[in-house]
Amino acid sequence: MKAATRVLFEGENRLAALPGKVAELGAGLQRLVNLDPKNFYAAWRIPRLATLRDAGAPPERLLQAIWRHQRLRRDALHATDGRTLCVLHPGFWNRESGPDFRGAIIQLAGEPPRSGDIEVDVEPTGWHAHGHDRNPAFRRVILHVIWRGTNQNGLPALALADAIDAPLEDLAHWLGSDAESLPPANVMGHCSAPLRKFSDDQIGVLLGAAAMVRLRTKAEWFNAVARQVGWEQALWIGLFRALGYKQNSWPMQRLAELSADLNTTTHSLHQLQARLLGAAGLLPPELPRCGQQTDDYVRQLWDSWWRERDRVGERTLPRGIWRLGGLRPANHPARRLALAAHWLAEGRLVQNLEAWFVETAPAPVSAKSLVHLLCPVSDEFWSWHWNLTSRRSAKPLPLLGAARVTDLAMNVVLPWFHARAAAGGNENAQREVERRWAMWPRGEDNATLRLTRQRLFASARRWRAAAEQQGLLQIARDFCGHSNALCEHCPFPDLVRSWTATDATSTTRAH
Ligand code: SF4
């Protein structure tokens, strides 16, 4: 018997035991299984659904899906305090740290609509137990969505057990289907219909034009900073800010502003790491006791920092300034500062970037040459440890990956060169920057890109070039960022409607 056929028959044999199992289940589960009693795969799902029935409360992931797709009796919702509740928009699913949904709009009886975030917890006690009451990221929460119970935190609450539009087992079944993975219709923006009329090439032209605006905006920022502190220091500020990502760009900028002062007499890598980490307030106050190598390294950093910290004095940053919750290990600011110390110790980053720009000018655009320039070969400690309190990793850990190099290229290096070329009236260099900007390969995906793609194009599709991603981010900033989840007063759909095919083909595509 061929393997596939054998598997099929084995599956049917298992089905022979199914009626007994089905008899033990509740009516909701029986109905699901009976949808296709010959389907052995349905039998495989029974244990999961039975677990759900027996668990008492459904998993938070299911509650999030119910809220996201509004599988609720929406015309009969009441908050747990009895007020009628109208959900004008459920908000956008947030897969990063912070509340589960951003930008929702709800209306409670007799009140005007309010905009804010939604947090989903299985239990009402989750609000305090998970520390949301102490976390500033949760200050904009306007509704606590729970399974059962009553409001315990002063916020309006909605208990889903009283509000779902189908038996929980049916919803769990649906959660495992394709329907759940599709973006809900309420995510699509008003612009998605007019955008659908354009071809991929025309959309590329639109995104390319938005991306070029973004390049010039970033270049203007560098120009303004350089007028204050000079071109080289402006580059350092841009690099440090980019290493801080959106969570920690301000403390990183402050360290960049201090770096000229910190980097006075030495180019020793070790001393520079101690200075940056000490001035950042990120040195652990006590030995972490998680391995000899980590303890030795932290001890050496303190030995160096003790001798210098008076010089930095009150400019040392308080540790509390850093937002560390929910960060990926690779993005921890201590790790990024260790990398910046390599650049400072090497002492030729600006000259090397200039050589890279001139020497690779006519070549096809590739991130590899910049990876080679920005990523140190190895670091005795940081190539083996995620942070100052971690044990040695079994595998080497790069201090900078190719995806992050693309971020640095698009947000710092290319805009900085563009600003310099514009300030010097060098049109050829400007065009070369724009060529690289348009051709640079796509970078890492992120939550803003995913959401904007769904809102504008109702798809999870990705593009090939980083410039297209930049164009999408620019549209999100210019239009989505000035409207709300209902697209109220957003002029973008009308602008797209009035954009003609001639416009769409007369501009250079993003790649
Ligand atoms: S706010 Fe504007 S740009 Fe954003 S999805 Fe809605 S219509 Fe589109």
Coordinates of C-alpha atoms and ligand atoms in Angstrom, one line a residue:
M1 CA 0.0 0.0 0.0
K2 CA 1.4 3.4 -1.0
A3 CA 2.2 5.6 2.0
A4 CA -0.4 8.2 1.3
T5 CA -3.1 5.6 0.9
R6 CA -2.1 3.9 4.1
V7 CA -2.3 7.2 6.0
L8 CA -5.8 7.7 4.6
F9 CA -7.0 4.3 5.7
E10 CA -5.4 4.7 9.1
G11 CA -7.3 8.0 9.4
E12 CA -10.5 6.2 8.6
N13 CA -9.8 3.5 11.1
R14 CA -9.4 6.2 13.7
L15 CA -12.7 7.5 12.6
A16 CA -14.3 4.2 13.6
A17 CA -13.7 5.2 17.2
L18 CA -15.1 8.7 16.6
P19 CA -18.8 8.1 17.3
G20 CA -17.9 7.1 20.9
K21 CA -15.8 10.2 21.3
V22 CA -18.5 12.4 19.8
A23 CA -21.1 11.0 22.2
E24 CA -19.0 12.4 25.1
L25 CA -18.9 15.9 23.7
G26 CA -21.3 18.7 24.1
A27 CA -23.8 19.6 21.4
G28 CA -21.6 22.4 20.0
L29 CA -18.7 20.1 19.4
Q30 CA -20.9 17.4 18.0
R31 CA -22.2 19.8 15.4
L32 CA -18.7 20.8 14.3
V33 CA -17.5 17.2 14.0
N34 CA -20.7 16.2 12.2
L35 CA -20.1 18.8 9.5
D36 CA -18.2 16.1 7.7
P37 CA -18.1 12.9 9.7
K38 CA -15.8 11.2 7.1
N39 CA -13.1 13.8 7.6
F40 CA -10.4 12.3 9.8
Y41 CA -8.9 15.7 10.2
A42 CA -12.1 16.8 12.1
A43 CA -11.3 14.0 14.6
W44 CA -7.8 15.4 15.1
R45 CA -9.3 18.7 16.2
I46 CA -11.6 17.2 18.8
P47 CA -9.1 17.1 21.7
R48 CA -8.3 20.8 21.2
L49 CA -12.0 21.8 21.1
A50 CA -12.8 19.5 24.1
T51 CA -10.0 21.2 26.0
L52 CA -11.6 24.5 25.2
R53 CA -14.9 23.3 26.5
D54 CA -13.3 22.0 29.7
A55 CA -11.0 24.9 30.4
G56 CA -13.6 27.2 31.9
A57 CA -12.3 30.3 30.2
P58 CA -11.1 30.5 26.6
P59 CA -7.5 31.5 25.8
E60 CA -6.8 35.2 25.4
R61 CA -5.8 34.7 21.7
L62 CA -9.4 33.6 21.0
L63 CA -10.8 36.6 22.8
Q64 CA -8.6 38.9 20.8
A65 CA -9.8 37.2 17.5
I66 CA -13.4 37.6 18.6
W67 CA -12.9 41.3 19.3
R68 CA -10.8 41.9 16.2
H69 CA -13.4 40.4 13.9
Q70 CA -16.3 41.7 16.1
R71 CA -18.0 38.3 16.4
L72 CA -20.4 40.0 18.8
R73 CA -24.1 40.8 19.0
R74 CA -23.1 44.3 18.1
D75 CA -26.5 45.9 18.3
A76 CA -27.0 44.7 21.9
L77 CA -23.7 45.4 23.7
H78 CA -23.6 46.6 27.3
A79 CA -20.7 47.4 29.4
T80 CA -20.5 45.5 32.7
D81 CA -21.9 48.6 34.5
G82 CA -25.1 48.3 32.4
R83 CA -24.5 51.2 30.0
T84 CA -25.1 50.5 26.3
L85 CA -22.0 50.2 24.3
C86 CA -21.5 50.9 20.6
V87 CA -18.2 49.9 18.9
L88 CA -17.7 52.3 16.1
H89 CA -14.3 50.7 15.3
P90 CA -12.5 47.9 17.2
G91 CA -9.1 49.5 16.5
F92 CA -6.1 47.8 15.0
W93 CA -4.5 44.7 16.4
N94 CA -1.2 45.5 18.0
R95 CA 1.3 42.7 17.9
E96 CA 4.0 44.6 19.7
S97 CA 4.1 45.5 23.4
G98 CA 1.3 47.6 24.8
P99 CA -2.5 47.3 24.6
D100 CA -3.9 44.7 22.3
F101 CA -5.7 47.1 20.0
R102 CA -4.8 50.7 19.1
G103 CA -7.0 53.5 17.8
A104 CA -10.5 52.1 18.6
I105 CA -13.6 54.3 18.7
I106 CA -16.4 53.4 21.1
Q107 CA -19.5 55.2 22.4
L108 CA -21.1 54.6 25.8
A109 CA -24.7 55.6 26.5
G110 CA -25.2 59.3 26.4
E111 CA -21.6 60.2 25.8
P112 CA -19.8 61.4 22.7
P113 CA -17.6 58.9 20.9
R114 CA -14.2 58.4 22.5
S115 CA -11.0 57.2 20.8
G116 CA -8.3 55.1 22.5
D117 CA -6.9 51.6 23.0
I118 CA -8.5 48.3 24.0
E119 CA -6.9 45.7 26.3
V120 CA -8.1 42.1 26.3
D121 CA -7.6 40.0 29.4
V122 CA -9.3 36.7 30.2
E123 CA -9.9 37.7 33.8
P124 CA -10.8 41.2 35.1
T125 CA -7.9 40.8 37.6
G126 CA -5.5 40.7 34.6
W127 CA -5.4 44.5 34.6
H128 CA -3.5 44.6 37.9
A129 CA -1.9 41.2 37.7
H130 CA -0.2 42.1 34.4
G131 CA 0.9 45.5 35.7
H132 CA -1.2 47.5 33.2
D133 CA -2.1 49.9 35.9
R134 CA 1.5 50.9 36.4
N135 CA 2.5 50.9 32.7
P136 CA 2.3 54.3 30.9
A137 CA 1.7 52.5 27.6
F138 CA -1.8 51.6 28.9
R139 CA -2.9 55.1 29.7
R140 CA -5.0 55.5 26.6
V141 CA -7.0 52.3 27.2
I142 CA -10.7 53.1 27.1
L143 CA -12.2 49.7 27.4
H144 CA -11.2 46.5 29.2
V145 CA -12.4 43.4 27.3
I146 CA -12.7 40.4 29.5
W147 CA -14.4 37.0 29.4
R148 CA -16.6 37.2 32.5
G149 CA -16.9 39.4 35.5
T150 CA -17.1 43.1 36.2
N151 CA -15.0 46.1 35.9
Q152 CA -12.2 46.2 38.6
N153 CA -10.0 49.1 37.5
G154 CA -12.3 52.1 37.0
L155 CA -12.4 51.5 33.2
P156 CA -15.6 50.5 31.4
A157 CA -15.5 46.7 30.7
L158 CA -17.1 44.4 28.2
A159 CA -17.7 40.7 29.2
L160 CA -17.5 38.7 26.0
A161 CA -19.2 35.7 27.5
D162 CA -22.5 37.6 27.3
A163 CA -21.9 39.2 23.9
I164 CA -20.5 36.6 21.4
D165 CA -22.6 36.0 18.3
A166 CA -22.2 32.2 18.2
P167 CA -21.3 29.3 20.6
L168 CA -17.7 29.5 21.8
E169 CA -16.9 26.2 20.1
D170 CA -18.1 27.5 16.8
L171 CA -15.9 30.5 17.2
A172 CA -12.9 28.3 18.1
H173 CA -13.6 26.3 15.0
W174 CA -13.7 29.4 12.9
L175 CA -10.5 30.7 14.6
G176 CA -8.6 27.8 13.0
S177 CA -10.0 28.5 9.5
D178 CA -8.7 30.8 6.8
A179 CA -11.5 33.3 7.6
E180 CA -9.7 34.3 10.8
S181 CA -6.4 34.9 9.2
L182 CA -7.9 37.3 6.6
P183 CA -8.0 41.0 7.6
P184 CA -11.4 41.9 8.9
A185 CA -13.4 44.1 6.6
N186 CA -13.2 46.9 9.1
V187 CA -9.5 47.2 8.7
M188 CA -9.7 48.3 5.0
G189 CA -9.5 52.0 4.6
H190 CA -11.7 54.2 2.4
C191 CA -8.8 54.5 -0.1
S192 CA -8.6 50.7 -0.7
A193 CA -11.3 50.8 -3.4
P194 CA -9.8 53.6 -5.5
L195 CA -6.3 52.1 -5.1
R196 CA -7.6 48.8 -6.5
K197 CA -8.1 50.4 -9.9
F198 CA -4.3 50.9 -10.4
S199 CA -1.9 48.3 -11.7
D200 CA 1.1 47.1 -9.7
D201 CA 3.4 49.4 -11.7
Q202 CA 1.2 52.4 -11.1
I203 CA 1.1 51.7 -7.4
G204 CA 4.9 51.4 -7.6
V205 CA 5.0 55.0 -9.0
L206 CA 2.7 56.3 -6.2
L207 CA 4.9 54.7 -3.5
G208 CA 8.1 55.8 -5.2
A209 CA 6.8 59.4 -5.2
A210 CA 5.9 59.2 -1.5
A211 CA 9.3 57.6 -0.8
M212 CA 11.1 60.5 -2.5
V213 CA 9.3 62.9 -0.3
R214 CA 10.4 60.9 2.7
L215 CA 14.1 60.9 1.6
R216 CA 14.0 64.7 1.2
T217 CA 12.3 65.2 4.6
K218 CA 14.9 63.1 6.3
A219 CA 17.7 65.0 4.4
E220 CA 16.2 68.3 5.6
W221 CA 16.4 67.1 9.1
F222 CA 20.1 66.3 8.7
N223 CA 20.6 69.7 7.1
A224 CA 19.0 71.4 10.1
V225 CA 21.1 69.4 12.6
A226 CA 24.3 70.0 10.7
R227 CA 23.8 73.7 10.8
Q228 CA 24.0 73.5 14.6
V229 CA 26.6 70.8 15.1
G230 CA 28.4 70.1 11.8
W231 CA 28.0 67.3 9.3
E232 CA 30.0 64.7 11.2
Q233 CA 28.2 65.1 14.5
A234 CA 24.9 65.2 12.7
L235 CA 25.7 61.8 11.3
W236 CA 26.5 60.4 14.7
I237 CA 23.3 61.8 16.1
G238 CA 21.4 60.1 13.3
L239 CA 23.2 56.8 13.8
F240 CA 22.6 56.8 17.6
R241 CA 18.9 57.7 17.1
A242 CA 18.5 54.8 14.7
L243 CA 20.2 52.4 17.0
G244 CA 17.6 53.4 19.7
Y245 CA 14.6 52.5 17.4
K246 CA 11.4 54.2 18.2
Q247 CA 11.4 53.2 21.9
N248 CA 14.8 54.7 22.8
S249 CA 15.7 57.2 20.1
W250 CA 15.7 60.2 22.6
P251 CA 18.1 58.8 25.2
M252 CA 20.3 57.6 22.3
Q253 CA 20.3 61.0 20.8
R254 CA 21.4 62.4 24.2
L255 CA 24.3 60.0 24.3
A256 CA 25.3 61.0 20.8
E257 CA 25.3 64.6 22.0
L258 CA 27.5 63.6 24.9
S259 CA 29.7 61.3 22.8
A260 CA 32.0 64.1 21.5
D261 CA 32.7 64.9 25.2
L262 CA 33.0 61.2 26.2
N263 CA 35.4 60.3 23.4
T264 CA 38.1 62.8 24.3
T265 CA 41.4 61.0 24.7
T266 CA 41.0 57.3 24.1
H267 CA 40.2 55.0 21.2
S268 CA 40.2 51.9 23.4
L269 CA 37.2 49.8 22.6
H270 CA 36.8 48.6 26.2
Q271 CA 37.0 52.1 27.7
L272 CA 34.5 53.4 25.1
Q273 CA 32.0 50.6 25.9
A274 CA 32.4 51.4 29.7
R275 CA 31.9 55.2 29.0
L276 CA 28.8 54.7 26.9
L277 CA 27.2 52.1 29.1
G278 CA 28.1 54.1 32.2
A279 CA 26.8 57.4 30.9
A280 CA 23.7 55.6 29.7
G281 CA 23.1 54.4 33.3
L282 CA 22.9 50.8 32.0
L283 CA 25.7 49.2 34.0
P284 CA 24.2 46.7 36.4
P285 CA 24.6 48.1 40.0
E286 CA 25.7 44.6 41.1
L287 CA 27.5 41.7 39.6
P288 CA 24.9 39.7 37.6
R289 CA 26.2 36.3 38.8
C290 CA 25.3 34.6 35.6
G291 CA 28.6 33.1 34.4
Q292 CA 32.2 33.9 34.9
Q293 CA 32.7 35.7 31.6
T294 CA 29.7 38.0 32.2
D295 CA 30.8 38.9 35.7
D296 CA 34.4 39.5 34.6
Y297 CA 33.2 41.8 31.8
V298 CA 30.9 43.8 34.1
R299 CA 33.7 44.1 36.7
Q300 CA 36.1 45.5 34.1
L301 CA 33.5 47.9 32.8
W302 CA 32.9 49.2 36.4
D303 CA 36.7 49.5 37.0
S304 CA 36.9 51.7 34.0
W305 CA 33.8 53.7 34.6
W306 CA 34.6 54.4 38.3
R307 CA 37.6 56.5 37.2
E308 CA 35.6 58.6 34.8
R309 CA 32.1 59.0 36.0
D310 CA 32.7 62.2 37.9
R311 CA 33.6 63.8 34.7
V312 CA 30.2 63.0 33.2
G313 CA 28.6 63.7 36.6
E314 CA 25.0 64.8 36.4
R315 CA 24.8 64.2 32.7
T316 CA 24.7 60.5 33.3
L317 CA 21.2 59.3 32.2
P318 CA 18.8 57.7 34.8
R319 CA 18.3 54.1 34.1
G320 CA 14.5 54.7 34.1
I321 CA 14.7 56.8 30.9
W322 CA 15.1 53.6 28.9
R323 CA 12.1 51.7 27.6
L324 CA 13.2 48.1 27.8
G325 CA 9.9 46.3 28.1
G326 CA 9.0 44.1 25.0
L327 CA 12.3 44.8 23.3
R328 CA 13.9 42.0 21.3
P329 CA 17.2 40.9 22.9
A330 CA 19.1 42.1 19.7
N331 CA 17.6 45.6 20.2
H332 CA 18.6 46.1 23.8
P333 CA 20.3 49.6 24.0
A334 CA 23.3 48.2 25.9
R335 CA 24.0 45.9 22.9
R336 CA 23.6 48.8 20.5
L337 CA 25.9 51.0 22.5
A338 CA 28.5 48.3 22.5
L339 CA 28.3 48.4 18.7
A340 CA 28.5 52.2 18.6
A341 CA 31.7 51.9 20.7
H342 CA 33.2 49.8 18.0
W343 CA 32.5 52.5 15.4
L344 CA 34.0 55.2 17.7
A345 CA 37.0 53.1 18.6
E346 CA 37.7 52.4 14.9
G347 CA 37.8 56.1 14.4
R348 CA 37.2 56.2 10.7
L349 CA 33.5 55.6 10.2
V350 CA 32.8 58.9 8.4
Q351 CA 35.8 58.5 6.1
N352 CA 34.9 54.9 5.4
L353 CA 31.3 55.8 4.5
E354 CA 32.5 58.5 2.2
A355 CA 34.8 56.0 0.5
W356 CA 31.9 53.5 0.2
F357 CA 29.7 56.1 -1.4
V358 CA 32.3 57.2 -4.0
E359 CA 33.8 53.8 -4.8
T360 CA 30.6 51.9 -5.2
A361 CA 28.8 54.6 -7.1
P362 CA 28.1 52.9 -10.4
A363 CA 27.7 49.4 -8.9
P364 CA 24.4 47.6 -8.5
V365 CA 22.8 48.5 -5.1
S366 CA 23.5 45.9 -2.5
A367 CA 23.4 46.0 1.3
K368 CA 26.4 43.7 1.6
S369 CA 29.1 46.3 1.2
L370 CA 27.5 48.4 4.0
V371 CA 27.1 45.4 6.2
H372 CA 30.8 44.8 5.9
L373 CA 31.5 48.4 6.8
L374 CA 29.1 48.8 9.8
C375 CA 29.2 45.3 11.4
P376 CA 32.3 44.6 13.4
V377 CA 33.9 41.2 12.8
S378 CA 33.6 40.1 16.4
D379 CA 33.5 41.3 20.0
E380 CA 35.0 39.2 22.8
F381 CA 31.9 39.6 25.0
W382 CA 29.0 40.8 22.8
S383 CA 29.4 38.2 20.1
W384 CA 28.5 35.6 22.7
H385 CA 26.0 37.5 25.1
W386 CA 22.7 39.2 24.4
N387 CA 23.1 41.6 27.3
L388 CA 25.0 42.3 30.5
T389 CA 22.9 39.8 32.5
S390 CA 22.9 36.9 30.1
R391 CA 24.8 33.7 30.0
R392 CA 27.1 32.8 27.1
S393 CA 25.3 31.8 24.0
A394 CA 26.2 28.5 22.3
K395 CA 26.2 30.3 18.9
P396 CA 27.9 33.6 17.9
L397 CA 25.5 36.6 17.9
P398 CA 26.1 39.2 15.2
L399 CA 26.1 42.8 16.6
L400 CA 24.3 44.0 13.5
G401 CA 22.2 42.1 10.9
A402 CA 21.6 42.9 7.3
A403 CA 18.0 44.0 8.0
R404 CA 19.2 46.6 10.5
V405 CA 21.8 47.8 8.0
T406 CA 19.0 48.5 5.6
D407 CA 17.3 50.6 8.3
L408 CA 20.5 52.6 8.8
A409 CA 20.9 53.1 5.1
M410 CA 17.4 54.3 4.5
N411 CA 17.0 56.4 7.7
V412 CA 20.5 57.8 8.2
V413 CA 23.3 57.1 5.6
L414 CA 21.5 57.9 2.4
P415 CA 19.5 60.9 3.7
W416 CA 22.8 62.3 5.2
F417 CA 24.6 62.0 1.9
H418 CA 21.6 63.5 0.1
A419 CA 21.6 66.5 2.5
R420 CA 25.4 67.0 2.0
A421 CA 25.1 66.8 -1.8
A422 CA 22.2 69.3 -1.8
A423 CA 24.1 71.7 0.5
G424 CA 27.1 71.5 -1.8
G425 CA 25.0 71.9 -4.9
N426 CA 26.2 68.5 -6.3
E427 CA 23.3 67.3 -8.4
N428 CA 25.1 64.2 -9.6
A429 CA 25.7 63.0 -6.1
Q430 CA 22.0 63.7 -5.2
R431 CA 20.9 61.6 -8.2
E432 CA 23.2 58.8 -7.1
V433 CA 21.7 58.9 -3.6
E434 CA 18.2 58.8 -5.1
R435 CA 19.2 55.8 -7.3
R436 CA 20.4 53.9 -4.3
W437 CA 17.4 54.9 -2.3
A438 CA 15.0 53.7 -5.1
M439 CA 16.9 50.4 -5.7
W440 CA 17.8 49.4 -2.1
P441 CA 16.5 45.9 -1.4
R442 CA 13.5 45.5 0.9
G443 CA 14.1 45.7 4.7
E444 CA 12.4 43.9 7.6
D445 CA 8.7 44.0 7.9
N446 CA 7.1 45.8 10.8
A447 CA 3.7 46.3 12.5
T448 CA 3.1 49.7 10.8
L449 CA 3.9 48.3 7.4
R450 CA 1.7 45.3 7.9
L451 CA -1.3 47.4 9.1
T452 CA -0.9 50.1 6.3
R453 CA -0.7 47.4 3.7
Q454 CA -3.9 45.9 4.9
R455 CA -5.7 49.2 5.2
L456 CA -4.6 50.4 1.7
F457 CA -4.4 47.2 -0.2
A458 CA -6.3 44.7 1.9
S459 CA -3.4 42.3 1.4
A460 CA -0.4 40.9 3.1
R461 CA 1.6 41.3 0.0
R462 CA 5.1 42.7 0.2
W463 CA 7.1 44.7 -2.3
R464 CA 10.7 44.3 -3.4
A465 CA 12.3 47.6 -2.5
A466 CA 12.9 49.4 0.7
A467 CA 11.8 52.6 -1.0
E468 CA 8.3 51.1 -1.5
Q469 CA 8.2 50.4 2.3
Q470 CA 9.3 53.9 2.9
G471 CA 6.5 55.2 0.6
L472 CA 4.0 53.2 2.5
L473 CA 5.3 54.6 5.8
Q474 CA 5.1 58.1 4.4
I475 CA 1.4 57.6 3.4
A476 CA 0.7 56.2 6.9
R477 CA 2.3 59.3 8.5
D478 CA 0.7 61.9 6.1
F479 CA -2.8 60.5 6.0
C480 CA -3.6 57.6 8.4
G481 CA -1.8 59.5 11.1
H482 CA -4.1 62.5 10.7
S483 CA -7.3 60.5 10.6
N484 CA -8.8 57.8 12.6
A485 CA -9.9 54.2 12.3
L486 CA -12.9 55.3 10.4
C487 CA -10.8 57.3 7.9
E488 CA -12.8 60.4 8.9
H489 CA -11.8 63.6 7.0
C490 CA -9.0 61.8 5.2
P491 CA -8.4 63.4 1.7
F492 CA -6.3 60.5 0.4
P493 CA -9.2 58.6 -1.3
D494 CA -10.2 61.7 -3.3
L495 CA -6.6 62.4 -4.1
V496 CA -6.2 58.9 -5.4
R497 CA -9.4 59.1 -7.4
S498 CA -8.2 62.3 -9.1
W499 CA -4.8 60.8 -9.8
T500 CA -4.9 59.9 -13.5
A501 CA -3.2 57.1 -15.4
T502 CA -1.0 59.8 -17.0
D503 CA 0.2 60.9 -13.6
A504 CA 0.7 57.3 -12.7
T505 CA 3.1 56.6 -15.6
S506 CA 4.9 59.9 -15.9
T507 CA 6.9 59.5 -12.7
T508 CA 9.8 57.1 -12.1
R509 CA 8.9 53.9 -10.4
A510 CA 10.3 53.1 -7.0
H511 CA 12.5 50.3 -8.4
Ligands
SF4_1 S1 -6.9 57.1 6.9 FE1 -6.8 57.7 4.7 S2 -4.9 56.8 3.9 FE2 -5.3 55.8 5.9 S3 -6.5 54.0 5.3 FE3 -8.0 55.6 5.7 S4 -8.4 56.5 3.7 FE4 -6.6 55.3 3.5

